[in-house]
Every structure is written in structure tokens, then in C-alpha cells.
mmCIF file of C-alpha atoms in Angstrom:
data_model
loop_
_atom_site.group_PDB
_atom_site.id
_atom_site.type_symbol
_atom_site.label_atom_id
_atom_site.label_comp_id
_atom_site.label_asym_id
_atom_site.label_seq_id
_atom_site.Cartn_x
_atom_site.Cartn_y
_atom_site.Cartn_z
ATOM 1 C CA MET A 1 346.642 30.780 413.913
ATOM 2 C CA PRO A 2 347.481 27.060 414.302
ATOM 3 C CA GLU A 3 348.678 25.257 411.205
ATOM 4 C CA GLY A 4 346.031 23.508 409.150
ATOM 5 C CA LYS A 5 343.333 25.691 410.554
ATOM 6 C CA LYS A 6 341.461 27.709 407.877
ATOM 7 C CA LYS A 7 339.278 30.808 408.196
ATOM 8 C CA LYS A 8 335.603 30.044 407.971
ATOM 9 C CA PRO A 9 334.217 31.224 404.644
ATOM 10 C CA THR A 10 331.995 34.259 404.870
ATOM 11 C CA ARG A 11 328.591 34.339 403.385
ATOM 12 C CA GLN A 12 329.794 36.608 400.631
ATOM 13 C CA ASN A 13 332.693 34.222 399.723
ATOM 14 C CA THR A 14 330.364 31.279 399.715
ATOM 15 C CA GLU A 15 328.053 33.117 397.253
ATOM 16 C CA VAL A 16 330.945 33.812 394.979
ATOM 17 C CA ILE A 17 332.153 30.230 395.157
ATOM 18 C CA GLU A 18 328.630 28.922 394.360
ATOM 19 C CA GLN A 19 328.344 31.315 391.481
ATOM 20 C CA ASN A 20 331.680 30.482 389.930
ATOM 21 C CA THR A 21 330.973 26.715 390.279
ATOM 22 C CA LYS A 22 327.529 27.160 388.679
ATOM 23 C CA SER A 23 329.053 29.031 385.782
ATOM 24 C CA LEU A 24 331.689 26.196 385.213
ATOM 25 C CA ARG A 25 328.994 23.580 385.261
ATOM 26 C CA GLY A 26 326.943 25.522 382.771
ATOM 27 C CA LEU A 27 329.996 25.902 380.474
ATOM 28 C CA LEU A 28 330.843 22.210 380.646
ATOM 29 C CA LYS A 29 327.257 21.161 379.911
ATOM 30 C CA CYS A 30 327.010 23.638 376.981
ATOM 31 C CA TYR A 31 330.337 22.532 375.555
ATOM 32 C CA LYS A 32 329.185 18.878 375.481
ATOM 33 C CA GLU A 33 325.898 19.822 373.856
ATOM 34 C CA GLU A 34 327.660 21.931 371.144
ATOM 35 C CA SER A 35 330.103 19.083 370.516
ATOM 36 C CA VAL A 36 327.320 16.544 369.969
ATOM 37 C CA GLU A 37 325.599 18.932 367.614
ATOM 38 C CA ALA A 38 328.714 19.476 365.660
ATOM 39 C CA ASN A 39 329.653 15.744 365.630
ATOM 40 C CA SER A 40 332.927 16.697 367.471
ATOM 41 C CA VAL A 41 334.639 15.183 370.405
ATOM 42 C CA PRO A 42 335.175 17.520 373.455
ATOM 43 C CA CYS A 43 338.877 18.263 374.140
ATOM 44 C CA THR A 44 339.806 15.962 377.038
ATOM 45 C CA GLU A 45 342.322 18.587 378.421
ATOM 46 C CA VAL A 46 339.627 21.367 378.507
ATOM 47 C CA THR A 47 336.968 19.213 380.161
ATOM 48 C CA LYS A 48 339.507 17.819 382.682
ATOM 49 C CA VAL A 49 340.570 21.382 383.723
ATOM 50 C CA ILE A 50 336.903 22.463 384.165
ATOM 51 C CA ARG A 51 336.060 19.378 386.222
ATOM 52 C CA SER A 52 339.064 19.772 388.433
ATOM 53 C CA LEU A 53 337.956 23.435 389.192
ATOM 54 C CA ILE A 54 334.485 22.315 390.012
ATOM 55 C CA GLU A 55 335.671 19.473 392.237
ATOM 56 C CA ASP A 56 338.101 21.660 394.092
ATOM 57 C CA GLY A 57 335.111 23.604 395.531
ATOM 58 C CA GLU A 58 337.177 26.706 395.997
ATOM 59 C CA GLY A 59 335.507 28.850 393.270
ATOM 60 C CA GLY A 60 338.392 28.818 390.976
ATOM 61 C CA LEU A 61 338.199 30.542 387.575
ATOM 62 C CA LEU A 62 338.881 29.209 384.135
ATOM 63 C CA ARG A 63 341.781 31.509 383.022
ATOM 64 C CA GLU A 64 343.414 29.336 380.229
ATOM 65 C CA VAL A 65 342.062 27.209 377.385
ATOM 66 C CA PHE A 66 344.325 24.710 375.483
ATOM 67 C CA LEU A 67 342.614 23.010 372.604
ATOM 68 C CA ARG A 68 344.443 19.986 371.087
ATOM 69 C CA PRO A 69 343.493 16.965 368.977
ATOM 70 C CA ILE A 70 342.535 13.867 370.860
ATOM 71 C CA PRO A 71 345.089 11.024 370.652
ATOM 72 C CA LEU A 72 343.811 8.427 368.158
ATOM 73 C CA LYS A 73 344.011 4.790 368.879
ATOM 74 C CA LYS A 74 345.486 2.498 366.213
ATOM 75 C CA PRO A 75 342.568 0.839 364.302
ATOM 76 C CA ILE A 76 342.031 -2.899 364.776
ATOM 77 C CA GLU A 77 342.823 -4.903 361.634
ATOM 78 C CA PRO A 78 339.712 -6.619 360.186
ATOM 79 C CA SER A 79 339.579 -10.390 360.710
ATOM 80 C CA ASP A 80 337.462 -11.365 357.722
ATOM 81 C CA GLU A 81 337.180 -10.248 354.067
ATOM 82 C CA SER A 82 333.644 -8.823 354.429
ATOM 83 C CA THR A 83 334.691 -6.564 357.164
ATOM 84 C CA ALA A 84 337.922 -5.644 355.245
ATOM 85 C CA ASN A 85 335.845 -4.442 352.251
ATOM 86 C CA ALA A 86 333.384 -2.397 354.413
ATOM 87 C CA GLU A 87 333.843 1.423 354.358
ATOM 88 C CA PRO A 88 335.754 2.726 357.392
ATOM 89 C CA ILE A 89 333.707 4.338 360.088
ATOM 90 C CA PRO A 90 334.533 8.050 360.310
ATOM 91 C CA ILE A 91 336.137 8.993 363.564
ATOM 92 C CA PRO A 92 334.862 12.176 365.172
ATOM 93 C CA GLN A 93 337.559 14.905 365.602
ATOM 94 C CA THR A 94 337.981 17.724 368.047
ATOM 95 C CA HIS A 95 336.910 21.056 366.671
ATOM 96 C CA VAL A 96 337.306 24.621 367.829
ATOM 97 C CA ARG A 97 333.773 25.898 367.148
ATOM 98 C CA PRO A 98 331.874 23.956 369.805
ATOM 99 C CA LEU A 99 333.914 25.434 372.586
ATOM 100 C CA VAL A 100 333.853 28.913 371.197
ATOM 101 C CA ARG A 101 330.111 28.763 370.862
ATOM 102 C CA ALA A 102 329.821 27.478 374.401
ATOM 103 C CA LEU A 103 331.944 30.467 375.612
ATOM 104 C CA ILE A 104 329.681 32.870 373.711
ATOM 105 C CA THR A 105 326.477 31.272 375.075
ATOM 106 C CA THR A 106 327.622 31.313 378.671
ATOM 107 C CA ARG A 107 329.171 34.843 378.320
ATOM 108 C CA ASN A 108 332.414 33.663 379.747
ATOM 109 C CA GLU A 109 334.602 36.692 380.792
ATOM 110 C CA THR A 110 337.410 34.983 382.664
ATOM 111 C CA ILE A 111 339.656 33.478 379.964
ATOM 112 C CA LYS A 112 342.970 35.316 379.401
ATOM 113 C CA VAL A 113 344.838 32.718 377.436
ATOM 114 C CA PHE A 114 343.240 31.080 374.304
ATOM 115 C CA CYS A 115 345.380 28.411 372.575
ATOM 116 C CA VAL A 116 344.731 26.091 369.680
ATOM 117 C CA TRP A 117 347.405 23.681 368.701
ATOM 118 C CA ASN A 118 347.425 21.405 365.477
ATOM 119 C CA LEU A 119 343.647 21.769 364.841
ATOM 120 C CA CYS A 120 342.478 22.856 361.384
ATOM 121 C CA MET A 121 340.435 26.056 361.543
ATOM 122 C CA ASP A 122 338.051 26.797 358.797
ATOM 123 C CA LEU A 123 336.184 29.955 357.873
ATOM 124 C CA MET A 124 333.285 29.268 360.352
ATOM 125 C CA ASP A 125 335.783 28.684 363.207
ATOM 126 C CA CYS A 126 337.401 32.083 362.601
ATOM 127 C CA ILE A 127 333.972 33.820 362.350
ATOM 128 C CA ASP A 128 332.738 32.320 365.625
ATOM 129 C CA LEU A 129 336.147 33.039 367.366
ATOM 130 C CA ASN A 130 335.872 36.569 366.111
ATOM 131 C CA ALA A 131 332.436 36.963 367.501
ATOM 132 C CA TYR A 132 333.755 35.850 370.993
ATOM 133 C CA LEU A 133 336.828 38.002 370.932
ATOM 134 C CA LYS A 134 335.011 41.229 370.144
ATOM 135 C CA LEU A 135 332.440 40.812 372.966
ATOM 136 C CA PRO A 136 332.792 43.700 375.399
ATOM 137 C CA THR A 137 333.160 41.185 378.269
ATOM 138 C CA THR A 138 336.105 39.190 376.656
ATOM 139 C CA TYR A 139 339.322 39.682 378.391
ATOM 140 C CA VAL A 140 341.810 37.541 376.240
ATOM 141 C CA GLN A 141 345.457 38.716 376.616
ATOM 142 C CA THR A 142 347.202 35.839 374.752
ATOM 143 C CA LEU A 143 346.040 34.367 371.522
ATOM 144 C CA ILE A 144 347.923 31.340 370.165
ATOM 145 C CA LEU A 145 346.861 29.593 366.943
ATOM 146 C CA ASN A 146 349.664 27.214 366.073
ATOM 147 C CA ASP A 147 349.661 24.970 362.991
ATOM 148 C CA CYS A 148 345.960 25.571 362.315
ATOM 149 C CA LEU A 149 346.246 25.859 358.524
ATOM 150 C CA LEU A 150 344.643 29.306 358.525
ATOM 151 C CA GLN A 151 343.768 30.693 355.102
ATOM 152 C CA PRO A 152 344.123 34.455 354.273
ATOM 153 C CA TYR A 153 340.399 35.065 354.070
ATOM 154 C CA SER A 154 339.678 33.254 357.280
ATOM 155 C CA LEU A 155 342.324 35.419 358.926
ATOM 156 C CA SER A 156 340.624 38.471 357.650
ATOM 157 C CA ARG A 157 337.291 37.493 359.197
ATOM 158 C CA LEU A 158 339.018 36.551 362.483
ATOM 159 C CA THR A 159 340.301 40.080 362.932
ATOM 160 C CA LEU A 160 337.127 41.960 361.683
ATOM 161 C CA ASP A 161 335.949 44.690 364.106
ATOM 162 C CA TYR A 162 338.072 43.262 366.874
ATOM 163 C CA PHE A 163 339.515 46.117 368.931
ATOM 164 C CA ILE A 164 342.479 44.880 370.930
ATOM 165 C CA TYR A 165 343.735 48.064 372.422
ATOM 166 C CA GLY A 166 343.450 47.181 376.075
ATOM 167 C CA THR A 167 343.565 43.431 376.125
ATOM 168 C CA LEU A 168 345.799 41.506 373.676
ATOM 169 C CA ARG A 169 349.468 41.287 374.688
ATOM 170 C CA ILE A 170 350.870 38.225 372.997
ATOM 171 C CA VAL A 171 350.066 36.922 369.468
ATOM 172 C CA ASN A 172 351.463 33.538 368.383
ATOM 173 C CA LEU A 173 350.706 32.390 364.844
ATOM 174 C CA ASP A 174 353.433 29.800 364.242
ATOM 175 C CA PHE A 175 353.512 27.334 361.447
ATOM 176 C CA ASN A 176 350.462 28.564 359.520
ATOM 177 C CA GLU A 177 352.481 29.344 356.420
ATOM 178 C CA PHE A 178 350.104 32.092 355.281
ATOM 179 C CA GLY A 179 353.089 34.217 354.070
ATOM 180 C CA ASP A 180 353.298 37.979 353.539
ATOM 181 C CA GLU A 181 349.928 38.231 351.930
ATOM 182 C CA GLY A 182 348.308 36.451 354.821
ATOM 183 C CA CYS A 183 350.180 38.622 357.367
ATOM 184 C CA SER A 184 348.886 41.759 355.638
ATOM 185 C CA ILE A 185 345.373 40.476 355.444
ATOM 186 C CA LEU A 186 345.493 39.414 359.127
ATOM 187 C CA CYS A 187 346.189 42.909 360.257
ATOM 188 C CA SER A 188 344.145 44.842 357.744
ATOM 189 C CA ASN A 189 341.213 45.067 360.223
ATOM 190 C CA LEU A 190 343.399 45.874 363.288
ATOM 191 C CA LEU A 191 344.198 49.318 364.483
ATOM 192 C CA LYS A 192 341.851 50.978 361.874
ATOM 193 C CA ASN A 193 343.436 49.143 358.939
ATOM 194 C CA HIS A 194 346.971 49.840 359.915
ATOM 195 C CA ALA A 195 349.614 47.367 358.853
ATOM 196 C CA LEU A 196 351.188 44.751 361.263
ATOM 197 C CA GLY A 197 354.163 47.005 361.734
ATOM 198 C CA GLU A 198 351.829 49.748 363.030
ATOM 199 C CA LEU A 199 350.230 47.141 365.372
ATOM 200 C CA LEU A 200 353.704 46.746 367.079
ATOM 201 C CA VAL A 201 353.960 50.589 367.852
ATOM 202 C CA GLN A 202 350.382 51.472 368.598
ATOM 203 C CA SER A 203 349.086 48.621 370.876
ATOM 204 C CA ALA A 204 349.969 46.770 374.038
ATOM 205 C CA VAL A 205 351.416 43.888 372.082
ATOM 206 C CA ARG A 206 354.899 43.096 373.439
ATOM 207 C CA GLU A 207 355.585 39.624 371.974
ATOM 208 C CA LEU A 208 355.114 38.504 368.437
ATOM 209 C CA TYR A 209 355.671 34.917 367.117
ATOM 210 C CA LEU A 210 355.450 34.401 363.425
ATOM 211 C CA ASP A 211 357.710 31.318 362.905
ATOM 212 C CA GLY A 212 357.416 29.436 359.617
ATOM 213 C CA ASN A 213 355.186 31.972 357.821
ATOM 214 C CA ARG A 214 357.324 32.739 354.752
ATOM 215 C CA LEU A 215 357.352 36.567 355.225
ATOM 216 C CA GLY A 216 360.530 36.850 353.126
ATOM 217 C CA CYS A 217 362.889 39.804 353.249
ATOM 218 C CA THR A 218 360.348 42.460 352.214
ATOM 219 C CA GLY A 219 357.711 41.310 354.742
ATOM 220 C CA ALA A 220 360.259 41.036 357.599
ATOM 221 C CA ASN A 221 361.662 44.453 356.687
ATOM 222 C CA ASP A 222 358.259 46.180 356.544
ATOM 223 C CA LEU A 223 357.324 44.382 359.867
ATOM 224 C CA ILE A 224 359.733 46.514 361.947
ATOM 225 C CA LYS A 225 360.167 49.712 359.986
ATOM 226 C CA SER A 226 357.725 51.637 362.133
ATOM 227 C CA LEU A 227 359.198 50.073 365.340
ATOM 228 C CA VAL A 228 362.795 51.245 364.450
ATOM 229 C CA VAL A 229 361.485 54.776 363.668
ATOM 230 C CA GLU A 230 359.810 54.979 367.056
ATOM 231 C CA CYS A 231 362.941 53.568 368.769
ATOM 232 C CA GLU A 232 365.102 56.292 366.961
ATOM 233 C CA LYS A 233 362.596 59.002 368.361
ATOM 234 C CA VAL A 234 362.915 57.552 371.950
ATOM 235 C CA LEU A 235 366.711 57.536 371.589
ATOM 236 C CA SER A 236 366.733 61.241 370.204
ATOM 237 C CA ASP A 237 364.470 62.331 373.032
ATOM 238 C CA LYS A 238 366.761 60.737 375.579
ATOM 239 C CA ARG A 239 369.869 62.401 374.218
ATOM 240 C CA ASP A 240 368.112 65.760 374.105
ATOM 241 C CA ARG A 241 367.002 65.342 377.726
ATOM 242 C CA ILE A 242 370.558 64.371 378.867
ATOM 243 C CA ARG A 243 372.041 67.328 376.913
ATOM 244 C CA ALA A 244 369.587 69.760 378.487
ATOM 245 C CA GLU A 245 370.333 68.415 381.981
ATOM 246 C CA ASN A 246 374.138 68.795 381.416
ATOM 247 C CA GLU A 247 373.713 72.325 380.086
ATOM 248 C CA LEU A 248 371.547 73.317 383.105
ATOM 249 C CA LYS A 249 374.168 71.908 385.538
ATOM 250 C CA ALA A 250 376.934 73.798 383.682
ATOM 251 C CA GLN A 251 374.946 77.071 383.789
ATOM 252 C CA GLU A 252 374.370 76.588 387.595
ATOM 253 C CA ALA A 253 378.008 75.886 388.229
ATOM 254 C CA LEU A 254 379.082 79.038 386.203
ATOM 255 C CA LEU A 255 376.538 81.132 388.146
ATOM 256 C CA ARG A 256 377.922 79.903 391.569
ATOM 257 C CA GLU A 257 381.463 80.596 390.383
ATOM 258 C CA GLN A 258 380.475 84.165 389.429
ATOM 259 C CA GLN A 259 378.887 84.691 392.790
ATOM 260 C CA GLY A 260 381.936 83.431 394.625
ATOM 261 C CA LEU A 261 380.081 80.442 396.020
ATOM 262 C CA PRO A 262 381.828 77.087 396.412
ATOM 263 C CA PRO A 263 380.948 74.332 393.941
ATOM 264 C CA GLU A 264 377.822 72.401 394.905
ATOM 265 C CA PRO A 265 378.853 69.313 396.836
ATOM 266 C CA VAL A 266 378.275 65.959 395.200
ATOM 267 C CA VAL A 267 375.766 64.016 397.278
ATOM 268 C CA VAL A 268 376.792 60.362 397.620
ATOM 269 C CA GLU A 269 373.869 58.218 398.092
ATOM 270 C CA LYS A 270 374.047 55.545 400.763
ATOM 271 C CA LYS A 271 373.302 52.120 399.624
ATOM 272 C CA LYS A 272 369.963 50.999 400.956
ATOM 273 C CA LYS A 273 369.138 47.491 401.863
ATOM 274 C CA LYS A 274 367.092 45.851 399.243
ATOM 275 C CA LYS A 275 363.600 45.031 400.585
ATOM 276 C CA LYS A 276 361.761 42.045 399.472
ATOM 277 C CA LYS A 277 359.030 43.107 397.098
ATOM 278 C CA LYS A 278 355.770 41.315 396.844
ATOM 279 C CA LYS A 279 355.199 39.577 393.569
ATOM 280 C CA LYS A 280 352.843 41.503 391.395
ATOM 281 C CA GLN A 281 350.053 39.815 389.747
ATOM 282 C CA LEU A 282 350.901 40.106 386.102
ATOM 283 C CA ASP A 283 347.561 39.051 384.924
ATOM 284 C CA GLU A 284 346.036 42.228 386.415
ATOM 285 C CA GLU A 285 348.596 44.592 384.981
ATOM 286 C CA PHE A 286 348.631 46.057 381.441
ATOM 287 C CA PRO A 287 351.807 47.232 379.691
ATOM 288 C CA PRO A 288 351.816 50.721 378.285
ATOM 289 C CA TYR A 289 351.065 51.169 374.684
ATOM 290 C CA GLY A 290 353.695 52.013 372.177
ATOM 291 C CA ALA A 291 357.020 50.681 370.713
ATOM 292 C CA ILE A 292 357.747 48.294 373.579
ATOM 293 C CA VAL A 293 358.330 45.019 371.874
ATOM 294 C CA SER A 294 360.416 42.570 373.897
ATOM 295 C CA LYS A 295 360.197 39.378 371.932
ATOM 296 C CA LEU A 296 360.186 38.910 368.101
ATOM 297 C CA HIS A 297 360.450 35.444 366.663
ATOM 298 C CA LEU A 298 360.824 34.938 362.885
ATOM 299 C CA PHE A 299 362.202 31.438 362.752
ATOM 300 C CA ASP A 300 362.186 30.017 359.166
ATOM 301 C CA ASN A 301 360.653 32.832 357.274
ATOM 302 C CA GLU A 302 362.683 32.716 354.035
ATOM 303 C CA ILE A 303 364.754 35.786 354.930
ATOM 304 C CA ASP A 304 367.549 34.755 352.522
ATOM 305 C CA CYS A 305 369.331 35.504 349.274
ATOM 306 C CA LEU A 306 367.385 32.950 347.131
ATOM 307 C CA GLN A 307 365.351 35.440 345.253
ATOM 308 C CA PRO A 308 365.881 38.142 342.501
ATOM 309 C CA ASN A 309 368.297 40.832 343.879
ATOM 310 C CA GLY A 310 368.456 38.595 347.020
ATOM 311 C CA LEU A 311 371.781 39.922 348.349
ATOM 312 C CA THR A 312 370.680 43.511 348.221
ATOM 313 C CA ILE A 313 367.290 42.911 349.738
ATOM 314 C CA VAL A 314 368.445 40.674 352.588
ATOM 315 C CA GLN A 315 371.270 43.194 353.527
ATOM 316 C CA GLU A 316 368.639 45.970 353.640
ATOM 317 C CA THR A 317 366.522 43.836 355.884
ATOM 318 C CA ILE A 318 369.220 42.753 358.173
ATOM 319 C CA ASN A 319 370.462 46.427 358.424
ATOM 320 C CA THR A 320 367.078 47.329 359.736
ATOM 321 C CA TYR A 321 367.167 44.562 362.315
ATOM 322 C CA ALA A 322 370.735 45.504 363.228
ATOM 323 C CA ARG A 323 369.607 49.013 363.963
ATOM 324 C CA LEU A 324 366.768 47.670 366.250
ATOM 325 C CA ILE A 325 369.488 45.671 368.067
ATOM 326 C CA GLU A 326 371.651 48.715 368.533
ATOM 327 C CA ILE A 327 369.069 51.143 370.058
ATOM 328 C CA SER A 328 366.100 49.232 371.505
ATOM 329 C CA GLU A 329 366.073 49.277 375.235
ATOM 330 C CA ASP A 330 363.096 46.863 375.473
ATOM 331 C CA LEU A 331 364.200 44.104 373.035
ATOM 332 C CA GLU A 332 364.924 40.803 374.911
ATOM 333 C CA GLU A 333 364.623 38.099 372.218
ATOM 334 C CA LEU A 334 365.146 37.933 368.408
ATOM 335 C CA ASP A 335 364.948 34.597 366.651
ATOM 336 C CA LEU A 336 366.134 34.605 363.048
ATOM 337 C CA ASP A 337 367.307 31.027 362.949
ATOM 338 C CA GLU A 338 366.689 28.859 359.732
ATOM 339 C CA ASN A 339 367.025 32.025 357.616
ATOM 340 C CA VAL A 340 370.086 31.781 355.463
ATOM 341 C CA ILE A 341 371.295 35.350 355.763
ATOM 342 C CA GLY A 342 374.876 34.715 354.572
ATOM 343 C CA HIS A 343 378.319 35.779 355.844
ATOM 344 C CA VAL A 344 378.040 39.437 355.238
ATOM 345 C CA CYS A 345 374.728 39.822 357.088
ATOM 346 C CA GLY A 346 376.084 37.718 359.992
ATOM 347 C CA GLY A 347 378.888 40.353 360.258
ATOM 348 C CA ILE A 348 376.282 43.149 360.327
ATOM 349 C CA LEU A 349 374.457 41.536 363.265
ATOM 350 C CA LEU A 350 377.698 41.039 365.024
ATOM 351 C CA ASP A 351 378.644 44.764 364.742
ATOM 352 C CA ALA A 352 375.204 45.638 366.068
ATOM 353 C CA LEU A 353 375.650 43.503 369.075
ATOM 354 C CA LYS A 354 379.016 45.141 369.673
ATOM 355 C CA ALA A 355 377.419 48.577 369.359
ATOM 356 C CA ARG A 356 374.668 47.532 371.792
ATOM 357 C CA LYS A 357 377.341 46.598 374.298
ATOM 358 C CA GLU A 358 379.050 49.986 373.909
ATOM 359 C CA ASN A 359 375.706 51.620 374.416
ATOM 360 C CA LYS A 360 375.451 49.727 377.787
ATOM 361 C CA LEU A 361 372.206 48.107 376.940
ATOM 362 C CA LYS A 362 371.286 44.681 378.375
ATOM 363 C CA LYS A 363 372.141 41.576 376.403
ATOM 364 C CA ILE A 364 369.428 40.103 374.125
ATOM 365 C CA ARG A 365 368.787 36.440 373.409
ATOM 366 C CA ILE A 366 369.455 35.985 369.752
ATOM 367 C CA ASN A 367 369.317 32.989 367.340
ATOM 368 C CA VAL A 368 370.804 32.995 363.896
ATOM 369 C CA SER A 369 371.469 30.302 361.304
ATOM 370 C CA GLU A 370 374.783 28.445 361.630
ATOM 371 C CA LYS A 371 375.304 28.872 357.884
ATOM 372 C CA ILE A 372 377.556 31.858 358.349
ATOM 373 C CA ASP A 373 381.163 32.258 359.150
ATOM 374 C CA GLN A 374 382.008 30.064 362.123
ATOM 375 C CA TYR A 375 384.083 32.823 363.949
ATOM 376 C CA VAL A 376 381.257 35.362 363.431
ATOM 377 C CA PHE A 377 378.732 32.850 364.755
ATOM 378 C CA ALA A 378 380.834 32.067 367.775
ATOM 379 C CA ASP A 379 381.192 35.847 368.552
ATOM 380 C CA ILE A 380 377.433 36.409 368.208
ATOM 381 C CA LEU A 381 376.879 33.723 370.768
ATOM 382 C CA LYS A 382 379.319 35.273 373.153
ATOM 383 C CA LEU A 383 377.634 38.672 372.965
ATOM 384 C CA SER A 384 374.116 37.296 373.328
ATOM 385 C CA ALA A 385 372.194 35.681 376.071
ATOM 386 C CA LYS A 386 371.074 32.050 375.677
ATOM 387 C CA LEU A 387 367.935 31.418 373.742
ATOM 388 C CA LYS A 388 366.395 27.965 373.530
ATOM 389 C CA LYS A 389 366.917 26.609 369.964
ATOM 390 C CA LYS A 390 363.863 25.225 368.098
ATOM 391 C CA ARG A 391 363.793 22.169 366.012
ATOM 392 C CA LYS A 392 362.673 22.657 362.504
ATOM 393 C CA ARG A 393 359.162 21.383 362.312
ATOM 394 C CA ALA A 394 358.099 19.058 359.538
ATOM 395 C CA LYS A 395 355.651 20.620 357.231
ATOM 396 C CA LYS A 396 352.102 19.340 357.564
ATOM 397 C CA LYS A 397 350.439 17.766 354.563
ATOM 398 C CA LYS A 398 347.362 19.747 353.539
#
């Protein structure tokens, strides 16, 4: 087929394109109406994406939503005294609720990534978002609510009756500062009232980001206890399987020897040329359920000695994470930066990385605080893959 020549769209394709475009127009119209009713300003990024999909005319679907505050212009200084004494005109802000209500009204079933950055979410926002997430047609796989000042009770309403077994893969709740109590409440309605640690081992969640949430040593330890237990079971099963295979081979060799047969020849496999594999569409695939956590970020969570019996508690917590490092085959990233764990715990993590290397497991990307022995810190960096370091974020005034 000559370059630049496209296939003529079939009648079926044309109908699909028209239907998708109609749905996007309806969503955009509904979003604007809900924004006017709530005295809110539509998010420019969301409206821009929807318009571009409509204008393309190719029937593209809305897969990702990124809600951010609108950039505010600097107010003009009043020229006279009468204007200066007048009350300032309230500036409409971008809110989460209008978009969520529009998604519910239009029965949108295409969004896979739902992100909210730096927008305060109140109780009603969480209730409406919960109503959308628990719809049978909702297909959200990634939920990111960063710096939204979420309160514990709002979190409990957000997760009410929301069954995530086959959809949610990534949870990111950075910089909400809801602490261990909020974390517990957040997950009280998930997985039939199991704790967050059970969520990691009984769901499809593979990545968990809880940066800046003040979990403390106890919360961080409880978070992965169940995960470590499951990894221990996997390791034990693997060893039993290898032992059984070796015993079977030894019995077969002994039997051949008793029968006067020559030892079974070792088959040398020829190296096959690697074939180029087609890229799989990750959006359409679901990971298996279970203890398959690959990324765990606990940046700035007060995992330190600055509490009663701090040294004992922090060592217990770091020992748990060290064991996870030693045996987890799926772990890829662990961020413990801005947690002052101390020199002793730094050495524990270093020993765990050495044990991981001896176990011939792949390197993990790990971040720890620089406030440990400099030689230990340097050795940790040598034994770990590179992980992008985050800047400490300034706390938002409430």
C-alpha cells in the first residue's frame, strides 16, 4: 500500500467513532453544567484533552483524568481608596465533585487513571468519588490523590463498599498526612474489613505510594507483616520443590545404575535466536492476585528513633523490611528516605542487600536517609539500582 494512503473506514468503524465522539461531547457539556452549578471552574487540562479527542475525529477514548488547580493570576492593585476598602471578589476554584458527577451522569466506563493533585477534597467529594468507583462499569486501575488534605472519615467514605479485586493496580496517597489512624480507616472497608497489609497480599495492587503520611514504626511494620509471611511461604514452597526434584533425579540415577544402564546424558540446549516480541498492551492485562508487590514508597513517614523505646521499635521494623529485601522476588523499589533509621539499622539493610545478592535475586532500587554511617550508605548505593531521589516537599498550610 502506498505511503500516506489510509484504509477507508468501514460502516462499523464509522458508527463506533461517531458514538465515542458523541459520548465525549456529552461528558464535556455535563462537566461544564456541573461546574456552573457548583460555582467551580472546569479544569483546563481535562477540557483540553476532551476537546483534542473530539477534534481528532478518530474515535479516541478518554483513558486518563488529571485534575489540578487552575493557575491564578496576580490580582491588580486597587487604584483608589474606595476600591481598596471594598471586599475582595471571591475567585472560583476548581473542584473534584463536578467532574465526578459528570462521569456518573454519562456512565463513563473508559477511564483507567484517575488523578487529583493539590486540590482539597471534602466529605462530599469522597462520597461522590466512591459512588463512581463502585459502579459496575467503572474500570479505574490507578487512583492517585496527592496533597488533597484527606481527613480520616472522608477516607472511610471513599472506600465504602468499593470492591477493587479485579481493577485497582496502583494506589498513590502521597502528602495527605493522615497518619497510621487514617491508613487504618482508609482500608477498613477494603477486602471485607481487612487491614492495609492484607490488601497487599489479597488483591491485584502491585504498587503502593504512602509518602509523607506519618505511619511511624508501628504502622510501617504492620504494613508488610502479612506480605513477608506470604513471601516466606513462597520461598519455602520453592525450596521444597527443588528438593523434591533433586531427590527424584537421584532415585532415577540410582535405578539406572542398578539396572546397569549408562547415566542419562545431559541435554545441552542450543541457544535460540531471540525473536522480537510484540509489545503487549498493559492496559488490557491484569496482574495475578497475591503477594506480588513491586514498588513500596514510604518517604518521610517518621520511621525513626524519636519516640519511647524508639531504638527497639525501629530495629524491629527495619528487620522486617530487611527480610522482605532478602527473599522477595518481585520487589523492585523501596523508598525509605527522610526516615532517620540510624547507623545500626543502616547496617541491617546493607546485610539484607548482601544476602539478596547471594540469593541471586535481581537488584532493587532503594533509597535511605543519608544520616547513617557514610561507608554503609555508600555500600548500599553500590548494591542497589538507581532510584530517583525526591525533594522534601514543604508542608501545606491547612
